[in-house]
Amino acid sequence: MENSYKYFENRDCQYYPCHDCEHINCLFCYCPLNHMEHCPGSPSYIEVNGVRIKDCSGCTFPHKAENYDVIMQFLMKKVEK
């Protein structure tokens, strides 16, 4: 998929590749679903000083082009509430 409104790959970024996967969608460089406790990605959870923290560092969900529509649906539901 070439650069479009659903996909953008920035191979010139100093952090590219940020994950070990091919064809990273950089449109959601920082996941817009990070703040959600339940998201369609695959986060892990760690406990620090008795506080449960969501760890998205191993999740590649927002960086896959085919997940754009799913992410937008989650964001639209959040806005509608």
Short mmCIF file of N, CA, C and O in Angstrom, two decimals:
data_model
loop_
_atom_site.label_atom_id
_atom_site.label_comp_id
_atom_site.label_asym_id
_atom_site.label_seq_id
_atom_site.Cartn_x
_atom_site.Cartn_y
_atom_site.Cartn_z
N MET A 1 0.86 -1.18 0.00
CA MET A 1 0.00 0.00 0.00
C MET A 1 0.90 1.23 0.00
O MET A 1 1.78 1.37 0.82
N GLU A 2 0.64 2.14 -0.91
CA GLU A 2 1.43 3.37 -0.95
C GLU A 2 0.91 4.35 0.08
O GLU A 2 -0.15 4.16 0.65
N ASN A 3 1.68 5.40 0.32
CA ASN A 3 1.25 6.42 1.28
C ASN A 3 -0.14 6.93 0.92
O ASN A 3 -0.42 7.25 -0.22
N SER A 4 -1.01 6.98 1.89
CA SER A 4 -2.38 7.43 1.69
C SER A 4 -2.90 7.94 3.02
O SER A 4 -2.16 8.01 4.00
N TYR A 5 -4.19 8.26 3.08
CA TYR A 5 -4.74 8.73 4.35
C TYR A 5 -4.82 7.60 5.37
O TYR A 5 -4.95 7.84 6.56
N LYS A 6 -4.71 6.34 4.93
CA LYS A 6 -4.76 5.19 5.84
C LYS A 6 -3.39 4.63 6.17
O LYS A 6 -3.26 3.80 7.05
N TYR A 7 -2.39 5.05 5.44
CA TYR A 7 -1.07 4.43 5.60
C TYR A 7 0.04 5.41 5.26
O TYR A 7 -0.02 6.12 4.27
N PHE A 8 1.05 5.44 6.11
CA PHE A 8 2.22 6.27 5.87
C PHE A 8 3.43 5.58 6.49
O PHE A 8 3.40 5.23 7.67
N GLU A 9 4.44 5.35 5.70
CA GLU A 9 5.65 4.70 6.21
C GLU A 9 6.81 5.69 6.11
O GLU A 9 7.16 6.13 5.03
N ASN A 10 7.39 6.04 7.24
CA ASN A 10 8.47 7.02 7.29
C ASN A 10 9.81 6.32 7.53
O ASN A 10 10.29 6.23 8.65
N ARG A 11 10.41 5.86 6.47
CA ARG A 11 11.68 5.15 6.58
C ARG A 11 12.84 6.08 6.94
O ARG A 11 13.91 5.61 7.31
N ASP A 12 12.62 7.38 6.87
CA ASP A 12 13.66 8.35 7.23
C ASP A 12 13.66 8.69 8.72
O ASP A 12 14.54 9.41 9.19
N CYS A 13 12.69 8.20 9.46
CA CYS A 13 12.61 8.47 10.89
C CYS A 13 13.82 7.86 11.60
O CYS A 13 14.22 6.73 11.31
N GLN A 14 14.37 8.58 12.55
CA GLN A 14 15.53 8.07 13.28
C GLN A 14 15.20 6.84 14.11
O GLN A 14 16.09 6.10 14.50
N TYR A 15 13.92 6.59 14.39
CA TYR A 15 13.51 5.44 15.19
C TYR A 15 13.02 4.27 14.34
O TYR A 15 12.66 3.23 14.87
N TYR A 16 12.98 4.45 13.04
CA TYR A 16 12.49 3.39 12.15
C TYR A 16 13.53 2.29 12.03
O TYR A 16 14.70 2.58 11.83
N PRO A 17 13.18 1.06 12.16
CA PRO A 17 11.87 0.54 12.53
C PRO A 17 11.72 0.49 14.05
O PRO A 17 12.65 0.11 14.75
N CYS A 18 10.58 0.89 14.53
CA CYS A 18 10.34 0.91 15.97
C CYS A 18 9.92 -0.46 16.48
O CYS A 18 9.98 -0.72 17.67
N HIS A 19 9.46 -1.32 15.59
CA HIS A 19 9.06 -2.68 15.93
C HIS A 19 9.68 -3.63 14.92
O HIS A 19 10.04 -3.24 13.82
N ASP A 20 9.78 -4.87 15.29
CA ASP A 20 10.35 -5.88 14.42
C ASP A 20 9.26 -6.46 13.53
O ASP A 20 8.77 -7.56 13.75
N CYS A 21 8.83 -5.67 12.54
CA CYS A 21 7.85 -6.14 11.57
C CYS A 21 8.09 -5.40 10.26
O CYS A 21 8.75 -4.36 10.23
N GLU A 22 7.56 -5.95 9.21
CA GLU A 22 7.75 -5.38 7.89
C GLU A 22 6.61 -4.42 7.55
O GLU A 22 5.47 -4.64 7.94
N HIS A 23 6.92 -3.35 6.82
CA HIS A 23 5.93 -2.36 6.39
C HIS A 23 5.16 -1.78 7.56
O HIS A 23 3.98 -2.08 7.78
N ILE A 24 5.82 -0.97 8.33
CA ILE A 24 5.22 -0.36 9.51
C ILE A 24 4.42 0.88 9.12
O ILE A 24 4.93 1.78 8.46
N ASN A 25 3.16 0.93 9.55
CA ASN A 25 2.33 2.10 9.33
C ASN A 25 2.67 3.13 10.41
O ASN A 25 2.37 2.94 11.58
N CYS A 26 3.29 4.21 10.01
CA CYS A 26 3.73 5.25 10.94
C CYS A 26 2.64 6.28 11.22
O CYS A 26 2.85 7.21 12.01
N LEU A 27 1.50 6.14 10.58
CA LEU A 27 0.40 7.09 10.79
C LEU A 27 0.04 7.18 12.26
O LEU A 27 -0.19 8.26 12.79
N PHE A 28 0.00 6.04 12.94
CA PHE A 28 -0.25 6.02 14.37
C PHE A 28 1.06 5.72 15.08
O PHE A 28 1.22 4.69 15.73
N CYS A 29 2.00 6.62 14.97
CA CYS A 29 3.32 6.45 15.59
C CYS A 29 3.14 6.16 17.08
O CYS A 29 3.73 5.22 17.61
N TYR A 30 2.33 6.95 17.73
CA TYR A 30 1.94 6.69 19.11
C TYR A 30 0.49 6.24 19.06
O TYR A 30 -0.36 6.91 18.51
N CYS A 31 0.22 5.10 19.63
CA CYS A 31 -1.11 4.50 19.51
C CYS A 31 -2.18 5.38 20.15
O CYS A 31 -2.10 5.72 21.34
N PRO A 32 -3.22 5.72 19.40
CA PRO A 32 -4.30 6.53 19.96
C PRO A 32 -5.20 5.74 20.91
O PRO A 32 -6.08 6.31 21.53
N LEU A 33 -4.96 4.44 21.02
CA LEU A 33 -5.76 3.59 21.91
C LEU A 33 -5.02 3.28 23.21
O LEU A 33 -5.52 2.54 24.05
N ASN A 34 -3.85 3.84 23.38
CA ASN A 34 -3.01 3.56 24.54
C ASN A 34 -3.74 3.82 25.86
O ASN A 34 -3.58 3.07 26.81
N HIS A 35 -4.56 4.84 25.90
CA HIS A 35 -5.26 5.21 27.14
C HIS A 35 -6.42 4.28 27.48
O HIS A 35 -6.93 4.32 28.60
N MET A 36 -6.83 3.44 26.52
CA MET A 36 -7.96 2.54 26.76
C MET A 36 -7.49 1.27 27.45
O MET A 36 -6.51 0.65 27.04
N GLU A 37 -8.20 0.90 28.51
CA GLU A 37 -7.82 -0.32 29.22
C GLU A 37 -8.02 -1.55 28.33
O GLU A 37 -7.20 -2.45 28.30
N HIS A 38 -9.11 -1.57 27.58
CA HIS A 38 -9.40 -2.68 26.68
C HIS A 38 -9.33 -2.16 25.25
O HIS A 38 -10.09 -1.29 24.86
N CYS A 39 -8.40 -2.70 24.51
CA CYS A 39 -8.21 -2.28 23.12
C CYS A 39 -8.04 -3.53 22.26
O CYS A 39 -7.83 -4.62 22.79
N PRO A 40 -8.09 -3.40 20.95
CA PRO A 40 -7.96 -4.57 20.08
C PRO A 40 -6.52 -5.05 19.91
O PRO A 40 -6.28 -6.08 19.28
N GLY A 41 -5.57 -4.35 20.47
CA GLY A 41 -4.17 -4.73 20.36
C GLY A 41 -3.80 -5.85 21.32
O GLY A 41 -4.67 -6.52 21.88
N SER A 42 -2.51 -6.03 21.52
CA SER A 42 -2.05 -7.10 22.39
C SER A 42 -1.07 -6.57 23.44
O SER A 42 0.10 -6.94 23.46
N PRO A 43 -1.56 -5.67 24.30
CA PRO A 43 -0.67 -5.13 25.33
C PRO A 43 -0.40 -6.16 26.42
O PRO A 43 -1.14 -7.14 26.57
N SER A 44 0.63 -5.92 27.17
CA SER A 44 0.86 -6.71 28.37
C SER A 44 0.71 -5.75 29.54
O SER A 44 0.59 -4.54 29.35
N TYR A 45 0.67 -6.27 30.72
CA TYR A 45 0.50 -5.44 31.90
C TYR A 45 1.60 -5.76 32.90
O TYR A 45 1.94 -6.92 33.09
N ILE A 46 2.15 -4.72 33.48
CA ILE A 46 3.18 -4.89 34.50
C ILE A 46 2.70 -4.20 35.76
O ILE A 46 1.83 -3.34 35.72
N GLU A 47 3.27 -4.60 36.87
CA GLU A 47 2.91 -3.96 38.13
C GLU A 47 4.14 -3.27 38.69
O GLU A 47 5.22 -3.86 38.80
N VAL A 48 3.97 -2.00 39.00
CA VAL A 48 5.05 -1.20 39.57
C VAL A 48 4.53 -0.55 40.84
O VAL A 48 3.56 0.22 40.79
N ASN A 49 5.13 -0.86 41.95
CA ASN A 49 4.73 -0.31 43.24
C ASN A 49 3.23 -0.49 43.50
O ASN A 49 2.56 0.42 43.97
N GLY A 50 2.70 -1.64 43.12
CA GLY A 50 1.30 -1.93 43.35
C GLY A 50 0.35 -1.32 42.35
O GLY A 50 -0.87 -1.43 42.50
N VAL A 51 0.87 -0.69 41.31
CA VAL A 51 0.04 -0.06 40.30
C VAL A 51 0.16 -0.86 39.00
O VAL A 51 1.26 -1.13 38.52
N ARG A 52 -0.98 -1.23 38.43
CA ARG A 52 -1.01 -1.96 37.16
C ARG A 52 -0.83 -0.98 36.01
O ARG A 52 -1.59 -0.02 35.88
N ILE A 53 0.16 -1.25 35.15
CA ILE A 53 0.49 -0.35 34.05
C ILE A 53 0.40 -1.11 32.73
O ILE A 53 0.92 -2.21 32.60
N LYS A 54 -0.24 -0.50 31.76
CA LYS A 54 -0.38 -1.08 30.43
C LYS A 54 0.93 -0.88 29.68
O LYS A 54 1.44 0.23 29.58
N ASP A 55 1.48 -1.97 29.14
CA ASP A 55 2.74 -1.92 28.39
C ASP A 55 2.45 -2.29 26.94
O ASP A 55 2.19 -3.44 26.62
N CYS A 56 2.51 -1.31 26.05
CA CYS A 56 2.20 -1.52 24.64
C CYS A 56 3.46 -1.68 23.78
O CYS A 56 3.36 -1.73 22.55
N SER A 57 4.61 -1.76 24.40
CA SER A 57 5.86 -1.77 23.65
C SER A 57 6.00 -2.97 22.70
O SER A 57 6.68 -2.88 21.69
N GLY A 58 5.34 -4.08 22.99
CA GLY A 58 5.42 -5.24 22.12
C GLY A 58 4.26 -5.36 21.14
O GLY A 58 4.20 -6.29 20.35
N CYS A 59 3.36 -4.41 21.16
CA CYS A 59 2.16 -4.46 20.31
C CYS A 59 2.42 -3.76 18.98
O CYS A 59 2.91 -2.64 18.94
N THR A 60 2.06 -4.41 17.88
CA THR A 60 2.22 -3.82 16.56
C THR A 60 0.88 -3.51 15.89
O THR A 60 0.84 -3.10 14.74
N PHE A 61 -0.21 -3.66 16.62
CA PHE A 61 -1.55 -3.47 16.06
C PHE A 61 -1.72 -2.15 15.32
O PHE A 61 -2.17 -2.15 14.18
N PRO A 62 -1.36 -0.99 15.91
CA PRO A 62 -1.59 0.27 15.19
C PRO A 62 -0.65 0.46 14.00
O PRO A 62 -0.86 1.34 13.18
N HIS A 63 0.37 -0.36 13.87
CA HIS A 63 1.34 -0.22 12.79
C HIS A 63 1.05 -1.10 11.59
O HIS A 63 1.82 -1.13 10.64
N LYS A 64 -0.07 -1.82 11.63
CA LYS A 64 -0.47 -2.65 10.49
C LYS A 64 -1.55 -1.92 9.72
O LYS A 64 -2.58 -1.52 10.27
N ALA A 65 -1.33 -1.74 8.42
CA ALA A 65 -2.23 -0.96 7.58
C ALA A 65 -3.67 -1.46 7.63
O ALA A 65 -4.61 -0.66 7.62
N GLU A 66 -3.86 -2.76 7.73
CA GLU A 66 -5.21 -3.32 7.71
C GLU A 66 -6.01 -3.00 8.97
O GLU A 66 -7.22 -3.23 9.03
N ASN A 67 -5.38 -2.43 9.99
CA ASN A 67 -6.07 -2.12 11.24
C ASN A 67 -6.55 -0.67 11.33
O ASN A 67 -7.14 -0.27 12.33
N TYR A 68 -6.33 0.11 10.30
CA TYR A 68 -6.74 1.53 10.31
C TYR A 68 -8.23 1.67 10.63
O TYR A 68 -8.61 2.45 11.50
N ASP A 69 -9.08 0.93 9.92
CA ASP A 69 -10.53 1.07 10.11
C ASP A 69 -10.97 0.66 11.52
O ASP A 69 -11.86 1.28 12.10
N VAL A 70 -10.35 -0.35 12.07
CA VAL A 70 -10.68 -0.80 13.43
C VAL A 70 -10.33 0.30 14.43
O VAL A 70 -11.12 0.61 15.33
N ILE A 71 -9.16 0.90 14.28
CA ILE A 71 -8.74 1.98 15.17
C ILE A 71 -9.70 3.16 15.07
O ILE A 71 -10.13 3.72 16.08
N MET A 72 -10.09 3.52 13.86
CA MET A 72 -11.01 4.64 13.68
C MET A 72 -12.37 4.34 14.30
O MET A 72 -12.98 5.23 14.90
N GLN A 73 -12.83 3.10 14.21
CA GLN A 73 -14.11 2.74 14.83
C GLN A 73 -14.03 2.88 16.35
O GLN A 73 -14.96 3.40 16.97
N PHE A 74 -12.94 2.44 16.95
CA PHE A 74 -12.77 2.58 18.40
C PHE A 74 -12.76 4.05 18.80
O PHE A 74 -13.37 4.43 19.79
N LEU A 75 -12.08 4.89 18.03
CA LEU A 75 -12.02 6.32 18.34
C LEU A 75 -13.37 6.99 18.18
O LEU A 75 -13.75 7.84 18.97
N MET A 76 -14.13 6.61 17.16
CA MET A 76 -15.45 7.19 16.94
C MET A 76 -16.41 6.82 18.07
O MET A 76 -17.19 7.64 18.51
N LYS A 77 -16.34 5.58 18.54
CA LYS A 77 -17.18 5.15 19.67
C LYS A 77 -16.87 5.96 20.91
O LYS A 77 -17.74 6.33 21.67
N LYS A 78 -15.59 6.25 21.11
CA LYS A 78 -15.16 7.03 22.27
C LYS A 78 -15.71 8.46 22.19
O LYS A 78 -16.14 9.03 23.18
N VAL A 79 -15.71 9.04 20.99
CA VAL A 79 -16.20 10.40 20.79
C VAL A 79 -17.71 10.48 20.99
O VAL A 79 -18.23 11.44 21.53
N GLU A 80 -18.42 9.44 20.57
CA GLU A 80 -19.88 9.42 20.65
C GLU A 80 -20.38 9.34 22.09
O GLU A 80 -21.50 9.71 22.38
N LYS A 81 -19.56 8.83 23.00
CA LYS A 81 -20.00 8.67 24.39
C LYS A 81 -20.04 9.95 25.15
O LYS A 81 -19.60 10.93 24.98
#
